[in-house]
């Protein structure tokens, strides 16, 4: 994958090449894999054992909402735009995980704006505007 990405052109003004982010993820996965392998060598356990907390209804709802939210983003982001899609996903995720509305609403709004500006301004990665195309800056 890294070999293939090297063929992508760099964006003007970008500090890092197109392989920087996938390379960082690959290094992180290798470090995590090495740590997990080292832990597994020290403490052998059955191949597939779910922890006790995973059997609770709230944990199952949390995992299901994360998968559903990711699918919703993939299918709805182009039409609705990043702001609306991410805001809806964060609102649902935080409520499913037990946050109150008093905490959920401001955190979801601020996180959506910060994430968008981080991608758009810092990383120079355009995100879909959707129905807010007329307000794009």
PDB file of C-alpha atoms in Angstrom:
ATOM      1  CA  UNK A   1       0.000   0.000   0.000  1.00  0.00           C
ATOM      2  CA  UNK A   2       2.787   2.430   0.872  1.00  0.00           C
ATOM      3  CA  UNK A   3       4.474   1.690  -2.467  1.00  0.00           C
ATOM      4  CA  UNK A   4       1.252   2.498  -4.323  1.00  0.00           C
ATOM      5  CA  UNK A   5       0.661   5.733  -2.376  1.00  0.00           C
ATOM      6  CA  UNK A   6       4.129   7.057  -3.267  1.00  0.00           C
ATOM      7  CA  UNK A   7       2.762   7.628  -6.781  1.00  0.00           C
ATOM      8  CA  UNK A   8       0.192  10.155  -5.540  1.00  0.00           C
ATOM      9  CA  UNK A   9       1.149  13.793  -6.038  1.00  0.00           C
ATOM     10  CA  UNK A  10       1.777  15.913  -2.943  1.00  0.00           C
ATOM     11  CA  UNK A  11      -0.593  18.822  -2.318  1.00  0.00           C
ATOM     12  CA  UNK A  12       0.973  22.280  -2.614  1.00  0.00           C
ATOM     13  CA  UNK A  13       2.028  23.636   0.764  1.00  0.00           C
ATOM     14  CA  UNK A  14       1.740  20.252   2.448  1.00  0.00           C
ATOM     15  CA  UNK A  15       4.552  19.467   4.890  1.00  0.00           C
ATOM     16  CA  UNK A  16       4.262  15.688   4.592  1.00  0.00           C
ATOM     17  CA  UNK A  17       3.950  13.439   1.555  1.00  0.00           C
ATOM     18  CA  UNK A  18       0.907  11.290   0.782  1.00  0.00           C
ATOM     19  CA  UNK A  19       2.429   8.198   2.445  1.00  0.00           C
ATOM     20  CA  UNK A  20       2.956   9.883   5.823  1.00  0.00           C
ATOM     21  CA  UNK A  21      -0.425   9.085   7.383  1.00  0.00           C
ATOM     22  CA  UNK A  22      -0.693   5.445   6.163  1.00  0.00           C
ATOM     23  CA  UNK A  23       2.937   4.943   7.199  1.00  0.00           C
ATOM     24  CA  UNK A  24       2.185   6.275  10.675  1.00  0.00           C
ATOM     25  CA  UNK A  25      -0.781   3.917  10.962  1.00  0.00           C
ATOM     26  CA  UNK A  26       1.350   0.982   9.750  1.00  0.00           C
ATOM     27  CA  UNK A  27       4.036   1.716  12.351  1.00  0.00           C
ATOM     28  CA  UNK A  28       1.397   2.012  15.078  1.00  0.00           C
ATOM     29  CA  UNK A  29      -0.182  -1.293  14.058  1.00  0.00           C
ATOM     30  CA  UNK A  30       3.215  -2.998  14.080  1.00  0.00           C
ATOM     31  CA  UNK A  31       3.994  -1.661  17.568  1.00  0.00           C
ATOM     32  CA  UNK A  32       0.559  -2.698  18.882  1.00  0.00           C
ATOM     33  CA  UNK A  33       0.885  -6.116  17.229  1.00  0.00           C
ATOM     34  CA  UNK A  34       4.309  -6.638  18.784  1.00  0.00           C
ATOM     35  CA  UNK A  35       3.009  -5.650  22.221  1.00  0.00           C
ATOM     36  CA  UNK A  36      -0.024  -7.926  21.886  1.00  0.00           C
ATOM     37  CA  UNK A  37       2.148 -10.800  20.703  1.00  0.00           C
ATOM     38  CA  UNK A  38       4.515 -10.283  23.636  1.00  0.00           C
ATOM     39  CA  UNK A  39       1.548 -10.212  26.031  1.00  0.00           C
ATOM     40  CA  UNK A  40       0.100 -13.360  24.450  1.00  0.00           C
ATOM     41  CA  UNK A  41       3.398 -15.209  24.844  1.00  0.00           C
ATOM     42  CA  UNK A  42       3.436 -14.391  28.550  1.00  0.00           C
ATOM     43  CA  UNK A  43      -0.219 -15.203  29.223  1.00  0.00           C
ATOM     44  CA  UNK A  44      -1.739 -17.816  26.914  1.00  0.00           C
ATOM     45  CA  UNK A  45      -5.516 -17.475  26.671  1.00  0.00           C
ATOM     46  CA  UNK A  46      -8.190 -19.029  24.488  1.00  0.00           C
ATOM     47  CA  UNK A  47      -8.312 -17.609  20.964  1.00  0.00           C
ATOM     48  CA  UNK A  48     -11.753 -16.000  21.266  1.00  0.00           C
ATOM     49  CA  UNK A  49     -12.959 -15.012  24.722  1.00  0.00           C
ATOM     50  CA  UNK A  50     -15.228 -12.017  25.143  1.00  0.00           C
ATOM     51  CA  UNK A  51     -14.728  -9.999  28.323  1.00  0.00           C
ATOM     52  CA  UNK A  52     -17.600  -9.862  30.810  1.00  0.00           C
ATOM     53  CA  UNK A  53     -18.318  -6.168  30.157  1.00  0.00           C
ATOM     54  CA  UNK A  54     -18.965  -6.932  26.486  1.00  0.00           C
ATOM     55  CA  UNK A  55     -21.994  -9.027  27.371  1.00  0.00           C
ATOM     56  CA  UNK A  56     -23.883  -6.063  28.837  1.00  0.00           C
ATOM     57  CA  UNK A  57     -26.694  -4.490  26.760  1.00  0.00           C
ATOM     58  CA  UNK A  58     -25.054  -1.042  26.910  1.00  0.00           C
ATOM     59  CA  UNK A  59     -21.781  -2.390  25.474  1.00  0.00           C
ATOM     60  CA  UNK A  60     -23.599  -4.206  22.673  1.00  0.00           C
ATOM     61  CA  UNK A  61     -25.599  -1.046  21.899  1.00  0.00           C
ATOM     62  CA  UNK A  62     -22.382   0.988  21.925  1.00  0.00           C
ATOM     63  CA  UNK A  63     -20.616  -1.315  19.470  1.00  0.00           C
ATOM     64  CA  UNK A  64     -23.715  -1.498  17.245  1.00  0.00           C
ATOM     65  CA  UNK A  65     -24.074   2.303  17.253  1.00  0.00           C
ATOM     66  CA  UNK A  66     -20.422   2.751  16.285  1.00  0.00           C
ATOM     67  CA  UNK A  67     -20.763   0.373  13.342  1.00  0.00           C
ATOM     68  CA  UNK A  68     -24.076   1.970  12.309  1.00  0.00           C
ATOM     69  CA  UNK A  69     -22.579   5.458  12.631  1.00  0.00           C
ATOM     70  CA  UNK A  70     -19.635   4.595  10.419  1.00  0.00           C
ATOM     71  CA  UNK A  71     -21.963   3.131   7.781  1.00  0.00           C
ATOM     72  CA  UNK A  72     -24.217   6.188   8.052  1.00  0.00           C
ATOM     73  CA  UNK A  73     -21.217   8.455   7.461  1.00  0.00           C
ATOM     74  CA  UNK A  74     -20.114   6.500   4.391  1.00  0.00           C
ATOM     75  CA  UNK A  75     -23.562   6.681   2.793  1.00  0.00           C
ATOM     76  CA  UNK A  76     -24.797  10.093   3.986  1.00  0.00           C
ATOM     77  CA  UNK A  77     -21.744  12.369   4.172  1.00  0.00           C
ATOM     78  CA  UNK A  78     -21.777  13.396   0.507  1.00  0.00           C
ATOM     79  CA  UNK A  79     -25.456  14.347   0.590  1.00  0.00           C
ATOM     80  CA  UNK A  80     -25.702  15.868   4.070  1.00  0.00           C
ATOM     81  CA  UNK A  81     -22.140  17.126   4.461  1.00  0.00           C
ATOM     82  CA  UNK A  82     -19.560  16.490   7.143  1.00  0.00           C
ATOM     83  CA  UNK A  83     -20.993  18.946   9.680  1.00  0.00           C
ATOM     84  CA  UNK A  84     -24.496  17.523   9.815  1.00  0.00           C
ATOM     85  CA  UNK A  85     -23.435  13.885   9.493  1.00  0.00           C
ATOM     86  CA  UNK A  86     -20.714  14.092  12.150  1.00  0.00           C
ATOM     87  CA  UNK A  87     -22.963  16.059  14.512  1.00  0.00           C
ATOM     88  CA  UNK A  88     -25.730  13.449  14.267  1.00  0.00           C
ATOM     89  CA  UNK A  89     -23.295  10.580  14.753  1.00  0.00           C
ATOM     90  CA  UNK A  90     -21.627  12.175  17.788  1.00  0.00           C
ATOM     91  CA  UNK A  91     -25.000  12.994  19.355  1.00  0.00           C
ATOM     92  CA  UNK A  92     -26.172   9.397  19.010  1.00  0.00           C
ATOM     93  CA  UNK A  93     -22.868   7.886  20.142  1.00  0.00           C
ATOM     94  CA  UNK A  94     -22.624  10.042  23.256  1.00  0.00           C
ATOM     95  CA  UNK A  95     -26.246   9.400  24.241  1.00  0.00           C
ATOM     96  CA  UNK A  96     -25.899   5.635  23.722  1.00  0.00           C
ATOM     97  CA  UNK A  97     -22.773   5.664  25.861  1.00  0.00           C
ATOM     98  CA  UNK A  98     -24.654   7.434  28.662  1.00  0.00           C
ATOM     99  CA  UNK A  99     -23.770  11.134  28.452  1.00  0.00           C
ATOM    100  CA  UNK A 100     -26.430  13.655  29.446  1.00  0.00           C
ATOM    101  CA  UNK A 101     -27.835  16.139  26.910  1.00  0.00           C
ATOM    102  CA  UNK A 102     -26.186  18.954  28.853  1.00  0.00           C
ATOM    103  CA  UNK A 103     -22.793  17.425  28.055  1.00  0.00           C
ATOM    104  CA  UNK A 104     -23.625  15.796  24.726  1.00  0.00           C
ATOM    105  CA  UNK A 105     -24.821  18.832  22.787  1.00  0.00           C
ATOM    106  CA  UNK A 106     -21.916  21.245  23.388  1.00  0.00           C
ATOM    107  CA  UNK A 107     -19.264  18.527  23.098  1.00  0.00           C
ATOM    108  CA  UNK A 108     -20.732  17.227  19.827  1.00  0.00           C
ATOM    109  CA  UNK A 109     -20.963  20.722  18.310  1.00  0.00           C
ATOM    110  CA  UNK A 110     -17.453  21.755  19.365  1.00  0.00           C
ATOM    111  CA  UNK A 111     -15.910  18.402  18.371  1.00  0.00           C
ATOM    112  CA  UNK A 112     -17.536  18.564  14.922  1.00  0.00           C
ATOM    113  CA  UNK A 113     -16.172  22.039  14.233  1.00  0.00           C
ATOM    114  CA  UNK A 114     -12.698  21.224  15.599  1.00  0.00           C
ATOM    115  CA  UNK A 115     -12.448  17.991  13.601  1.00  0.00           C
ATOM    116  CA  UNK A 116     -13.553  19.730  10.399  1.00  0.00           C
ATOM    117  CA  UNK A 117     -11.148  22.626  10.828  1.00  0.00           C
ATOM    118  CA  UNK A 118      -8.332  20.203  11.699  1.00  0.00           C
ATOM    119  CA  UNK A 119      -8.831  18.272   8.492  1.00  0.00           C
ATOM    120  CA  UNK A 120      -9.637  21.279   6.304  1.00  0.00           C
ATOM    121  CA  UNK A 121      -7.067  23.793   7.535  1.00  0.00           C
ATOM    122  CA  UNK A 122      -4.242  21.815   9.180  1.00  0.00           C
ATOM    123  CA  UNK A 123      -4.172  18.655   7.105  1.00  0.00           C
ATOM    124  CA  UNK A 124      -5.633  20.282   3.957  1.00  0.00           C
ATOM    125  CA  UNK A 125      -8.010  17.402   3.415  1.00  0.00           C
ATOM    126  CA  UNK A 126     -11.342  18.525   1.998  1.00  0.00           C
ATOM    127  CA  UNK A 127     -14.413  17.058   3.637  1.00  0.00           C
ATOM    128  CA  UNK A 128     -17.868  16.985   2.021  1.00  0.00           C
ATOM    129  CA  UNK A 129     -20.028  20.089   2.468  1.00  0.00           C
ATOM    130  CA  UNK A 130     -23.293  18.503   1.286  1.00  0.00           C
ATOM    131  CA  UNK A 131     -26.260  20.792   1.866  1.00  0.00           C
ATOM    132  CA  UNK A 132     -23.924  23.478   3.281  1.00  0.00           C
ATOM    133  CA  UNK A 133     -22.040  23.870  -0.021  1.00  0.00           C
ATOM    134  CA  UNK A 134     -23.277  27.456  -0.398  1.00  0.00           C
ATOM    135  CA  UNK A 135     -21.694  28.395   2.947  1.00  0.00           C
ATOM    136  CA  UNK A 136     -18.251  26.844   2.244  1.00  0.00           C
ATOM    137  CA  UNK A 137     -15.360  29.194   2.877  1.00  0.00           C
TER     138      UNK A 137
END
